[in-house]
Amino acid sequence: MPERGRTTRDRGDRTGRTTGEAATEPGAAGIPGGPGTASGTGTTGAAPANPPAAEPATPPGTAALRRTGLLVTLVLGGLTATPPLAMDMYLPSLPEVTRSLHAPAATVQLTLTACLAGMALGQLVVGPMSDRWGRRRPLLVGLLVYVVATALCAVAPSVGLLVAFRLAQGLAGAAGIVIARAVVRDLYDGVAMARFFSTLMLISGVAPIVAPLIGGQILRITDWRGVFLVLTVVGIALTAVVWRRLPETLAPADRHSGGVGDALRSMRALLADRAFAGYVLTGGFAFAALFAYISASPFVIQEIYGASPQTFSLLFGVNSIGLVVVGQVNGRVLVGRVRLDKVLAVGLGTVTLAATALLLMSTGVFGETGLWPVAAALFVLMSAMGLAMPNTQALALMRTRHAAGSASALLGTTSFLIGAVASPLVGVAGEHTAVPMAVVQLASALVAVTCFVALCRPWKTRADSTQGLGEER
């Protein structure tokens, strides 16, 4: 990036800190492309006293957007809520879809896999596009296609077409996920960014709480197709809000003019950063444990333990409340006081313990267990995600400024692809055992811990005494 663009960007980043953050907050010094560096060499990139006046530091409207914290939180929260809305509202109807379309459970679960794979691949495309053309245009195009694909899901006559439409829905919905993270990186830095990611969980976490509840109530008055009609209306409303209220956040000076080759080189440079790759893989396998729960729990709770769709929706909502509450404790209490790597380690350890307990219960080590012990273990696992997920994203994005869209795409693509692989594995032994779900969750948690320890090497970081951030030696 030219020196001119770097200095004005540094100036904009400092003004974007949330209220109460000191302007002298250190970046990740010595980290390639990290905050507060010049060309990734570890040299502090301080803005000159008189920056060039001809080039604005930020796009018009961005400074005002930072000041309207509630507005940006609601808009970006709505965008990150797209995946749980698209998947979780549909979960209570999975058994009904198997009967309606005369398809086996494993095939119907492919509708989840297709949506997840689409979101993964879509992020890989939309992320670099947003680095080149800005955030706003790719986001609006993606939302419009998402609305059309969701409407087509509502009229799908066969499971094959439903899988295809869900793939298109995921491809288009990826725009909201990847660009929301990139916008956060445009607006905030350091601790402010870590706190904002935790705040986003409060908004996006409402979606998995209310989505299955709404889905269960919709099934009282209509069938599974009505769920997709509601999702279509939600998509239209979100598109309208983004059109009217979300300005461009990526300054023209910070955009990449290259094509596909430059995008691939940028991603290769990001993955060459060992710690960045470690956080990406850690988050991806943690997400696989979460998605194993999402895809298997409708059958485990309803078919094995005999719960109604409404009871399943209630339990799912309670688990999501746990995730949101722990996420808020992370953002409001822990961030800035405890090094993020330590908080992440606690989250991964708790997920591993909960998955181990689920495997022991599902294999009968504790004898015959009812619904409530299993529900308690799932609650602990979900709640611990409130420590794991926002911190992996923040720690990864702290290491890059020059290509936030591409970095966000790598984060999302890895998570969704690994989750898409895990999804069908939970049904390999049929609908009458929870063992596959527990095995996938435990294996994913163990791999996440391994990637964290082997690649991120948290013992080689030192904490900043006031910010709680790790800095590599």
Short mmCIF file of C-alpha atoms in Angstrom, two decimals:
data_model
loop_
_atom_site.label_atom_id
_atom_site.label_comp_id
_atom_site.label_asym_id
_atom_site.label_seq_id
_atom_site.Cartn_x
_atom_site.Cartn_y
_atom_site.Cartn_z
CA MET A 1 0.00 0.00 0.00
CA PRO A 2 1.45 3.47 -0.82
CA GLU A 3 2.72 5.50 2.13
CA ARG A 4 0.08 8.09 1.53
CA GLY A 5 -2.74 5.60 1.89
CA ARG A 6 -1.16 4.06 5.00
CA THR A 7 -0.83 7.30 6.90
CA THR A 8 -4.35 8.48 6.25
CA ARG A 9 -5.67 5.04 7.11
CA ASP A 10 -3.76 5.05 10.41
CA ARG A 11 -5.33 8.38 11.20
CA GLY A 12 -8.80 7.03 10.44
CA ASP A 13 -8.24 3.91 12.53
CA ARG A 14 -7.31 5.92 15.59
CA THR A 15 -10.44 8.04 15.32
CA GLY A 16 -12.49 4.86 15.01
CA ARG A 17 -11.68 3.54 18.46
CA THR A 18 -14.66 3.20 20.72
CA THR A 19 -15.25 5.70 23.51
CA GLY A 20 -12.80 5.29 26.35
CA GLU A 21 -10.04 3.66 24.27
CA ALA A 22 -6.80 5.60 24.45
CA ALA A 23 -5.41 6.99 21.22
CA THR A 24 -2.03 5.56 22.20
CA GLU A 25 -3.29 1.98 22.28
CA PRO A 26 -0.52 -0.17 20.78
CA GLY A 27 -1.10 -2.29 17.73
CA ALA A 28 0.35 -5.72 17.15
CA ALA A 29 3.89 -4.54 16.66
CA GLY A 30 6.12 -6.84 14.69
CA ILE A 31 3.17 -8.64 13.10
CA PRO A 32 3.15 -8.66 9.28
CA GLY A 33 0.49 -6.28 8.10
CA GLY A 34 -0.69 -5.81 11.68
CA PRO A 35 -2.06 -2.67 13.29
CA GLY A 36 0.49 0.05 13.79
CA THR A 37 3.00 -1.34 11.31
CA ALA A 38 4.46 0.01 8.11
CA SER A 39 4.54 -2.59 5.37
CA GLY A 40 4.48 -5.31 7.98
CA THR A 41 8.06 -4.75 9.05
CA GLY A 42 7.33 -3.90 12.65
CA THR A 43 8.09 -0.18 12.21
CA THR A 44 5.48 2.02 13.81
CA GLY A 45 3.44 3.75 11.12
CA ALA A 46 2.53 7.00 12.89
CA ALA A 47 0.58 9.57 10.89
CA PRO A 48 2.44 12.77 10.02
CA ALA A 49 1.40 16.02 11.63
CA ASN A 50 0.04 17.37 8.33
CA PRO A 51 -1.33 14.50 6.24
CA PRO A 52 -2.14 15.15 2.57
CA ALA A 53 -5.33 17.16 2.38
CA ALA A 54 -6.31 16.05 -1.09
CA GLU A 55 -7.18 12.49 -0.02
CA PRO A 56 -9.85 11.87 2.66
CA ALA A 57 -8.86 9.50 5.45
CA THR A 58 -12.14 7.62 5.24
CA PRO A 59 -15.07 7.40 2.85
CA PRO A 60 -17.86 9.96 3.34
CA GLY A 61 -20.20 8.87 6.11
CA THR A 62 -17.76 6.54 7.84
CA ALA A 63 -16.91 8.89 10.70
CA ALA A 64 -20.60 9.42 11.35
CA LEU A 65 -21.14 5.67 11.22
CA ARG A 66 -18.54 5.18 13.96
CA ARG A 67 -20.35 7.69 16.14
CA THR A 68 -23.69 5.92 15.70
CA GLY A 69 -22.51 2.81 17.49
CA LEU A 70 -25.99 1.38 17.95
CA LEU A 71 -26.80 1.74 14.27
CA VAL A 72 -23.66 0.00 13.04
CA THR A 73 -24.11 -2.75 15.64
CA LEU A 74 -27.68 -3.42 14.55
CA VAL A 75 -26.88 -3.40 10.84
CA LEU A 76 -23.78 -5.59 11.10
CA GLY A 77 -25.53 -7.80 13.65
CA GLY A 78 -28.34 -8.32 11.16
CA LEU A 79 -25.84 -9.33 8.48
CA THR A 80 -24.05 -11.81 10.72
CA ALA A 81 -27.45 -13.19 11.76
CA THR A 82 -28.06 -14.37 8.18
CA PRO A 83 -26.56 -17.88 8.69
CA PRO A 84 -28.43 -18.74 11.91
CA LEU A 85 -31.66 -17.41 10.43
CA ALA A 86 -31.20 -19.42 7.24
CA MET A 87 -30.35 -22.62 9.12
CA ASP A 88 -31.82 -22.51 12.62
CA MET A 89 -35.36 -21.44 11.72
CA TYR A 90 -35.43 -24.46 9.42
CA LEU A 91 -34.14 -26.96 11.98
CA PRO A 92 -37.44 -27.96 13.68
CA SER A 93 -38.89 -28.83 10.27
CA LEU A 94 -36.14 -31.28 9.24
CA PRO A 95 -38.11 -34.40 10.26
CA GLU A 96 -41.15 -33.04 8.40
CA VAL A 97 -39.09 -32.41 5.26
CA THR A 98 -38.00 -36.06 5.25
CA ARG A 99 -41.65 -37.09 5.23
CA SER A 100 -42.88 -34.42 2.82
CA LEU A 101 -40.24 -35.04 0.15
CA HIS A 102 -39.95 -38.79 0.84
CA ALA A 103 -36.22 -38.54 1.43
CA PRO A 104 -33.94 -40.18 4.02
CA ALA A 105 -32.61 -38.11 6.90
CA ALA A 106 -29.04 -38.17 5.58
CA THR A 107 -30.22 -36.68 2.27
CA VAL A 108 -32.26 -33.97 3.98
CA GLN A 109 -29.23 -33.06 6.08
CA LEU A 110 -27.50 -32.28 2.78
CA THR A 111 -29.74 -29.21 2.59
CA LEU A 112 -27.81 -27.92 5.59
CA THR A 113 -24.50 -29.02 4.09
CA ALA A 114 -25.30 -27.30 0.78
CA CYS A 115 -26.18 -24.03 2.48
CA LEU A 116 -23.02 -24.21 4.57
CA ALA A 117 -20.80 -25.07 1.59
CA GLY A 118 -22.35 -22.21 -0.37
CA MET A 119 -21.59 -19.77 2.43
CA ALA A 120 -18.01 -21.04 2.53
CA LEU A 121 -17.36 -20.73 -1.21
CA GLY A 122 -19.25 -17.47 -1.49
CA GLN A 123 -17.06 -15.82 1.13
CA LEU A 124 -13.97 -16.86 -0.80
CA VAL A 125 -15.28 -14.91 -3.80
CA VAL A 126 -17.00 -11.96 -2.13
CA GLY A 127 -14.18 -11.17 0.31
CA PRO A 128 -11.57 -10.27 -2.35
CA MET A 129 -14.30 -8.53 -4.40
CA SER A 130 -15.01 -6.24 -1.46
CA ASP A 131 -11.30 -5.40 -1.18
CA ARG A 132 -11.33 -4.33 -4.83
CA TRP A 133 -14.74 -2.64 -5.32
CA GLY A 134 -15.62 -1.64 -1.79
CA ARG A 135 -18.04 -3.18 0.69
CA ARG A 136 -21.40 -1.75 -0.36
CA ARG A 137 -21.95 -2.95 -3.94
CA PRO A 138 -21.02 -6.63 -3.46
CA LEU A 139 -23.12 -6.68 -0.29
CA LEU A 140 -26.26 -5.37 -1.96
CA VAL A 141 -25.93 -7.75 -4.93
CA GLY A 142 -25.46 -10.69 -2.59
CA LEU A 143 -28.52 -9.78 -0.52
CA LEU A 144 -30.73 -9.49 -3.61
CA VAL A 145 -29.68 -12.93 -4.87
CA TYR A 146 -30.19 -14.34 -1.36
CA VAL A 147 -33.81 -13.15 -1.34
CA VAL A 148 -34.52 -14.80 -4.71
CA ALA A 149 -32.86 -18.10 -3.73
CA THR A 150 -34.76 -18.23 -0.44
CA ALA A 151 -38.06 -17.72 -2.23
CA LEU A 152 -37.20 -20.60 -4.58
CA CYS A 153 -36.53 -22.86 -1.58
CA ALA A 154 -40.15 -22.30 -0.52
CA VAL A 155 -41.46 -23.82 -3.76
CA ALA A 156 -38.88 -26.62 -4.27
CA PRO A 157 -40.74 -29.73 -5.50
CA SER A 158 -38.00 -32.25 -4.68
CA VAL A 159 -35.13 -32.69 -2.26
CA GLY A 160 -32.62 -32.41 -5.11
CA LEU A 161 -33.86 -28.97 -6.11
CA LEU A 162 -34.08 -27.94 -2.47
CA VAL A 163 -30.40 -28.82 -2.06
CA ALA A 164 -29.56 -26.77 -5.19
CA PHE A 165 -31.56 -23.75 -4.03
CA ARG A 166 -30.01 -23.97 -0.57
CA LEU A 167 -26.57 -23.93 -2.22
CA ALA A 168 -27.50 -20.74 -4.07
CA GLN A 169 -28.92 -19.30 -0.86
CA GLY A 170 -25.63 -19.95 0.92
CA LEU A 171 -23.51 -18.55 -1.91
CA ALA A 172 -25.44 -15.28 -1.85
CA GLY A 173 -25.82 -15.08 1.92
CA ALA A 174 -22.04 -15.26 2.26
CA ALA A 175 -21.85 -11.60 1.29
CA GLY A 176 -23.42 -10.50 4.55
CA ILE A 177 -21.14 -12.64 6.69
CA VAL A 178 -17.78 -11.80 5.13
CA ILE A 179 -18.44 -8.10 4.52
CA ALA A 180 -19.77 -7.53 8.04
CA ARG A 181 -16.44 -8.73 9.47
CA ALA A 182 -14.51 -6.61 6.95
CA VAL A 183 -16.55 -3.52 7.88
CA VAL A 184 -15.69 -4.09 11.55
CA ARG A 185 -12.00 -4.21 10.55
CA ASP A 186 -12.46 -0.99 8.55
CA LEU A 187 -13.98 0.85 11.52
CA TYR A 188 -12.19 -0.53 14.58
CA ASP A 189 -8.83 -1.81 15.75
CA GLY A 190 -7.23 -3.68 18.65
CA VAL A 191 -9.29 -4.04 21.81
CA ALA A 192 -12.12 -2.01 20.30
CA MET A 193 -12.43 -4.60 17.54
CA ALA A 194 -12.36 -7.53 19.97
CA ARG A 195 -15.09 -5.91 22.05
CA PHE A 196 -17.18 -5.17 18.98
CA PHE A 197 -17.05 -8.80 17.87
CA SER A 198 -18.37 -9.81 21.28
CA THR A 199 -21.10 -7.19 21.01
CA LEU A 200 -22.07 -8.56 17.61
CA MET A 201 -22.70 -11.90 19.31
CA LEU A 202 -25.42 -10.21 21.36
CA ILE A 203 -27.25 -9.24 18.17
CA SER A 204 -26.47 -12.24 16.00
CA GLY A 205 -26.97 -14.50 19.01
CA VAL A 206 -30.61 -13.45 19.21
CA ALA A 207 -31.18 -15.14 15.85
CA PRO A 208 -30.48 -18.72 17.01
CA ILE A 209 -32.58 -18.03 20.11
CA VAL A 210 -35.68 -16.83 18.30
CA ALA A 211 -35.25 -18.63 14.97
CA PRO A 212 -36.09 -22.19 16.13
CA LEU A 213 -38.87 -20.81 18.33
CA ILE A 214 -40.34 -18.99 15.35
CA GLY A 215 -39.82 -22.05 13.18
CA GLY A 216 -41.62 -24.26 15.70
CA GLN A 217 -44.55 -21.84 15.85
CA ILE A 218 -44.71 -21.55 12.05
CA LEU A 219 -45.06 -25.33 11.89
CA ARG A 220 -48.19 -25.04 14.01
CA ILE A 221 -50.00 -23.13 11.26
CA THR A 222 -48.24 -24.21 8.06
CA ASP A 223 -45.55 -26.57 6.77
CA TRP A 224 -41.81 -26.20 6.25
CA ARG A 225 -42.34 -24.09 3.11
CA GLY A 226 -43.79 -21.34 5.25
CA VAL A 227 -40.44 -21.13 7.06
CA PHE A 228 -38.72 -20.12 3.83
CA LEU A 229 -41.41 -17.55 3.09
CA VAL A 230 -40.69 -15.88 6.43
CA LEU A 231 -36.95 -15.98 5.66
CA THR A 232 -37.67 -14.27 2.33
CA VAL A 233 -39.47 -11.42 4.06
CA VAL A 234 -36.59 -11.04 6.54
CA GLY A 235 -34.11 -10.91 3.66
CA ILE A 236 -36.09 -8.18 1.91
CA ALA A 237 -36.20 -6.10 5.10
CA LEU A 238 -32.44 -6.49 5.69
CA THR A 239 -31.67 -5.47 2.09
CA ALA A 240 -33.74 -2.32 2.49
CA VAL A 241 -31.97 -1.36 5.74
CA VAL A 242 -28.52 -1.89 4.22
CA TRP A 243 -29.50 0.13 1.14
CA ARG A 244 -30.59 3.10 3.23
CA ARG A 245 -28.34 3.03 6.29
CA LEU A 246 -24.94 1.44 5.56
CA PRO A 247 -22.48 3.67 3.68
CA GLU A 248 -19.23 2.60 2.08
CA THR A 249 -16.49 2.01 4.67
CA LEU A 250 -13.45 1.19 2.52
CA ALA A 251 -11.64 4.28 1.22
CA PRO A 252 -10.70 4.20 -2.49
CA ALA A 253 -7.04 4.60 -1.55
CA ASP A 254 -7.20 1.31 0.39
CA ARG A 255 -8.79 -0.77 -2.36
CA HIS A 256 -6.87 -3.32 -4.42
CA SER A 257 -6.80 -2.78 -8.17
CA GLY A 258 -5.55 -6.25 -9.06
CA GLY A 259 -7.54 -9.17 -10.36
CA VAL A 260 -7.85 -12.80 -9.34
CA GLY A 261 -4.08 -13.29 -9.31
CA ASP A 262 -3.55 -10.49 -6.81
CA ALA A 263 -6.37 -11.84 -4.63
CA LEU A 264 -4.79 -15.28 -4.58
CA ARG A 265 -1.36 -13.84 -3.77
CA SER A 266 -2.91 -11.84 -0.94
CA MET A 267 -4.52 -14.95 0.52
CA ARG A 268 -1.28 -16.91 0.14
CA ALA A 269 0.58 -14.19 2.04
CA LEU A 270 -2.03 -14.28 4.80
CA LEU A 271 -1.79 -18.05 5.15
CA ALA A 272 2.01 -17.82 5.24
CA ASP A 273 1.58 -16.12 8.62
CA ARG A 274 1.74 -19.17 10.89
CA ALA A 275 -0.25 -17.65 13.73
CA PHE A 276 -2.96 -16.29 11.40
CA ALA A 277 -3.32 -19.75 9.83
CA GLY A 278 -3.46 -21.24 13.32
CA TYR A 279 -6.31 -19.00 14.42
CA VAL A 280 -8.17 -19.71 11.16
CA LEU A 281 -7.92 -23.48 11.67
CA THR A 282 -8.70 -23.24 15.38
CA GLY A 283 -11.86 -21.29 14.67
CA GLY A 284 -12.79 -23.61 11.82
CA PHE A 285 -12.67 -26.79 13.88
CA ALA A 286 -14.39 -25.14 16.83
CA PHE A 287 -17.16 -24.18 14.42
CA ALA A 288 -17.31 -27.81 13.23
CA ALA A 289 -18.12 -28.89 16.79
CA LEU A 290 -20.84 -26.25 16.89
CA PHE A 291 -22.28 -27.25 13.53
CA ALA A 292 -22.30 -30.92 14.47
CA TYR A 293 -24.68 -29.87 17.23
CA ILE A 294 -26.77 -27.74 14.85
CA SER A 295 -27.23 -30.47 12.25
CA ALA A 296 -27.68 -33.43 14.60
CA SER A 297 -29.62 -31.97 17.53
CA PRO A 298 -33.06 -31.95 15.81
CA PHE A 299 -32.87 -35.72 15.40
CA VAL A 300 -31.12 -36.38 18.72
CA ILE A 301 -33.55 -34.30 20.77
CA GLN A 302 -36.75 -35.13 18.88
CA GLU A 303 -36.25 -38.64 17.51
CA ILE A 304 -34.07 -40.23 20.23
CA TYR A 305 -35.41 -38.45 23.31
CA GLY A 306 -38.95 -37.90 22.01
CA ALA A 307 -39.13 -34.13 22.49
CA SER A 308 -41.63 -32.07 20.49
CA PRO A 309 -40.51 -29.44 17.95
CA GLN A 310 -41.50 -26.76 20.47
CA THR A 311 -39.41 -28.38 23.25
CA PHE A 312 -36.46 -28.66 20.90
CA SER A 313 -36.84 -25.00 19.96
CA LEU A 314 -36.92 -24.02 23.64
CA LEU A 315 -33.76 -26.01 24.44
CA PHE A 316 -32.01 -24.59 21.39
CA GLY A 317 -32.94 -21.10 22.50
CA VAL A 318 -31.64 -21.68 26.04
CA ASN A 319 -28.33 -22.91 24.64
CA SER A 320 -28.09 -19.84 22.44
CA ILE A 321 -28.74 -17.62 25.46
CA GLY A 322 -25.75 -19.26 27.13
CA LEU A 323 -23.60 -18.46 24.11
CA VAL A 324 -24.74 -14.82 24.08
CA VAL A 325 -24.27 -14.30 27.82
CA VAL A 326 -20.76 -15.77 27.83
CA GLY A 327 -19.94 -13.72 24.74
CA GLN A 328 -20.95 -10.56 26.59
CA VAL A 329 -18.87 -11.53 29.62
CA ASN A 330 -15.98 -11.98 27.21
CA GLY A 331 -16.42 -8.56 25.60
CA ARG A 332 -17.36 -6.48 28.63
CA VAL A 333 -15.32 -8.12 31.39
CA LEU A 334 -12.44 -10.19 30.02
CA VAL A 335 -11.26 -8.28 26.94
CA GLY A 336 -8.74 -5.66 28.02
CA ARG A 337 -8.09 -7.42 31.34
CA VAL A 338 -7.08 -10.94 30.33
CA ARG A 339 -4.96 -11.82 27.30
CA LEU A 340 -7.19 -13.06 24.50
CA ASP A 341 -5.12 -16.21 24.01
CA LYS A 342 -5.81 -17.22 27.62
CA VAL A 343 -9.56 -16.67 27.24
CA LEU A 344 -9.53 -18.66 24.00
CA ALA A 345 -7.69 -21.52 25.71
CA VAL A 346 -10.35 -21.67 28.45
CA GLY A 347 -13.10 -21.75 25.84
CA LEU A 348 -11.49 -24.56 23.85
CA GLY A 349 -10.83 -26.58 27.00
CA THR A 350 -14.47 -26.27 28.09
CA VAL A 351 -15.73 -27.34 24.68
CA THR A 352 -13.46 -30.40 24.83
CA LEU A 353 -14.70 -31.39 28.29
CA ALA A 354 -18.37 -30.99 27.29
CA ALA A 355 -17.86 -33.07 24.13
CA THR A 356 -16.14 -35.78 26.19
CA ALA A 357 -19.10 -35.90 28.58
CA LEU A 358 -21.52 -36.20 25.66
CA LEU A 359 -19.57 -39.09 24.18
CA LEU A 360 -19.50 -40.94 27.52
CA MET A 361 -23.26 -40.47 27.97
CA SER A 362 -24.13 -41.48 24.41
CA THR A 363 -22.07 -44.68 24.64
CA GLY A 364 -23.75 -45.70 27.90
CA VAL A 365 -20.76 -45.34 30.21
CA PHE A 366 -23.01 -43.68 32.78
CA GLY A 367 -25.89 -46.06 32.12
CA GLU A 368 -29.12 -44.91 30.55
CA THR A 369 -29.28 -41.11 30.58
CA GLY A 370 -32.33 -39.02 29.86
CA LEU A 371 -32.75 -35.78 27.98
CA TRP A 372 -31.68 -33.37 30.70
CA PRO A 373 -28.07 -34.53 31.28
CA VAL A 374 -27.50 -34.44 27.53
CA ALA A 375 -29.13 -31.01 27.33
CA ALA A 376 -26.88 -29.75 30.15
CA ALA A 377 -23.72 -30.90 28.36
CA LEU A 378 -24.89 -29.27 25.12
CA PHE A 379 -25.57 -26.05 27.05
CA VAL A 380 -22.00 -26.00 28.37
CA LEU A 381 -20.58 -26.70 24.91
CA MET A 382 -22.64 -23.93 23.29
CA SER A 383 -21.85 -21.43 26.04
CA ALA A 384 -18.11 -22.01 25.72
CA MET A 385 -18.37 -20.99 22.06
CA GLY A 386 -18.93 -17.46 23.39
CA LEU A 387 -15.26 -17.49 24.41
CA ALA A 388 -13.85 -19.37 21.44
CA MET A 389 -15.48 -17.84 18.39
CA PRO A 390 -15.16 -14.04 18.83
CA ASN A 391 -11.59 -14.31 20.09
CA THR A 392 -10.34 -16.44 17.19
CA GLN A 393 -11.81 -13.90 14.76
CA ALA A 394 -10.37 -10.90 16.61
CA LEU A 395 -6.92 -12.45 17.05
CA ALA A 396 -6.77 -13.40 13.36
CA LEU A 397 -7.95 -10.02 12.04
CA MET A 398 -5.59 -8.14 14.37
CA ARG A 399 -2.78 -9.56 12.25
CA THR A 400 -3.94 -7.96 9.02
CA ARG A 401 -5.07 -4.58 7.83
CA HIS A 402 -4.09 -4.54 4.19
CA ALA A 403 -6.68 -7.12 3.04
CA ALA A 404 -9.47 -7.33 5.60
CA GLY A 405 -11.92 -8.72 3.04
CA SER A 406 -9.61 -11.55 2.02
CA ALA A 407 -8.73 -12.31 5.65
CA SER A 408 -12.42 -12.37 6.57
CA ALA A 409 -13.09 -14.66 3.61
CA LEU A 410 -10.42 -17.12 4.74
CA LEU A 411 -11.88 -17.15 8.25
CA GLY A 412 -15.40 -17.77 7.05
CA THR A 413 -14.57 -20.17 4.23
CA THR A 414 -12.46 -22.40 6.44
CA SER A 415 -15.13 -22.53 9.16
CA PHE A 416 -17.99 -23.26 6.80
CA LEU A 417 -16.11 -25.84 4.72
CA ILE A 418 -14.99 -27.77 7.79
CA GLY A 419 -18.53 -27.51 9.15
CA ALA A 420 -19.94 -28.74 5.83
CA VAL A 421 -17.72 -31.83 6.03
CA ALA A 422 -18.75 -32.47 9.64
CA SER A 423 -22.48 -32.14 8.96
CA PRO A 424 -23.15 -35.43 7.10
CA LEU A 425 -20.86 -37.36 9.44
CA VAL A 426 -23.28 -36.93 12.35
CA GLY A 427 -25.87 -39.03 10.52
CA VAL A 428 -23.72 -41.94 9.33
CA ALA A 429 -25.13 -44.31 11.97
CA GLY A 430 -28.76 -43.38 11.38
CA GLU A 431 -31.26 -41.36 13.40
CA HIS A 432 -31.32 -43.47 16.55
CA THR A 433 -27.95 -42.82 18.19
CA ALA A 434 -26.14 -39.69 19.37
CA VAL A 435 -22.70 -41.31 19.21
CA PRO A 436 -21.73 -39.86 15.79
CA MET A 437 -22.59 -36.33 16.95
CA ALA A 438 -20.47 -36.70 20.09
CA VAL A 439 -17.55 -38.27 18.18
CA VAL A 440 -17.51 -35.44 15.62
CA GLN A 441 -17.71 -32.82 18.35
CA LEU A 442 -14.88 -34.30 20.39
CA ALA A 443 -12.65 -34.90 17.37
CA SER A 444 -13.21 -31.34 16.16
CA ALA A 445 -12.46 -29.88 19.59
CA LEU A 446 -9.23 -31.89 19.89
CA VAL A 447 -8.04 -30.78 16.45
CA ALA A 448 -8.87 -27.16 17.33
CA VAL A 449 -6.78 -27.41 20.50
CA THR A 450 -3.92 -28.98 18.54
CA CYS A 451 -3.93 -26.19 15.94
CA PHE A 452 -4.05 -23.56 18.67
CA VAL A 453 -1.10 -25.04 20.55
CA ALA A 454 1.03 -26.04 17.56
CA LEU A 455 0.52 -23.02 15.29
CA CYS A 456 -0.52 -20.10 17.49
CA ARG A 457 1.97 -21.05 20.23
CA PRO A 458 0.32 -18.98 22.97
CA TRP A 459 3.18 -19.61 25.40
CA LYS A 460 5.41 -17.48 23.13
CA THR A 461 3.25 -14.39 23.48
CA ARG A 462 3.45 -11.72 26.13
CA ALA A 463 0.52 -9.67 27.34
CA ASP A 464 0.28 -5.95 27.07
CA SER A 465 -0.41 -4.92 30.65
CA THR A 466 -3.24 -2.55 29.80
CA GLN A 467 -4.83 -4.02 26.68
CA GLY A 468 -4.73 -7.78 27.20
CA LEU A 469 -3.39 -8.40 23.71
CA GLY A 470 -0.66 -10.83 22.81
CA GLU A 471 2.46 -9.70 21.01
CA GLU A 472 4.76 -12.21 19.40
CA ARG A 473 8.32 -12.24 20.62
#
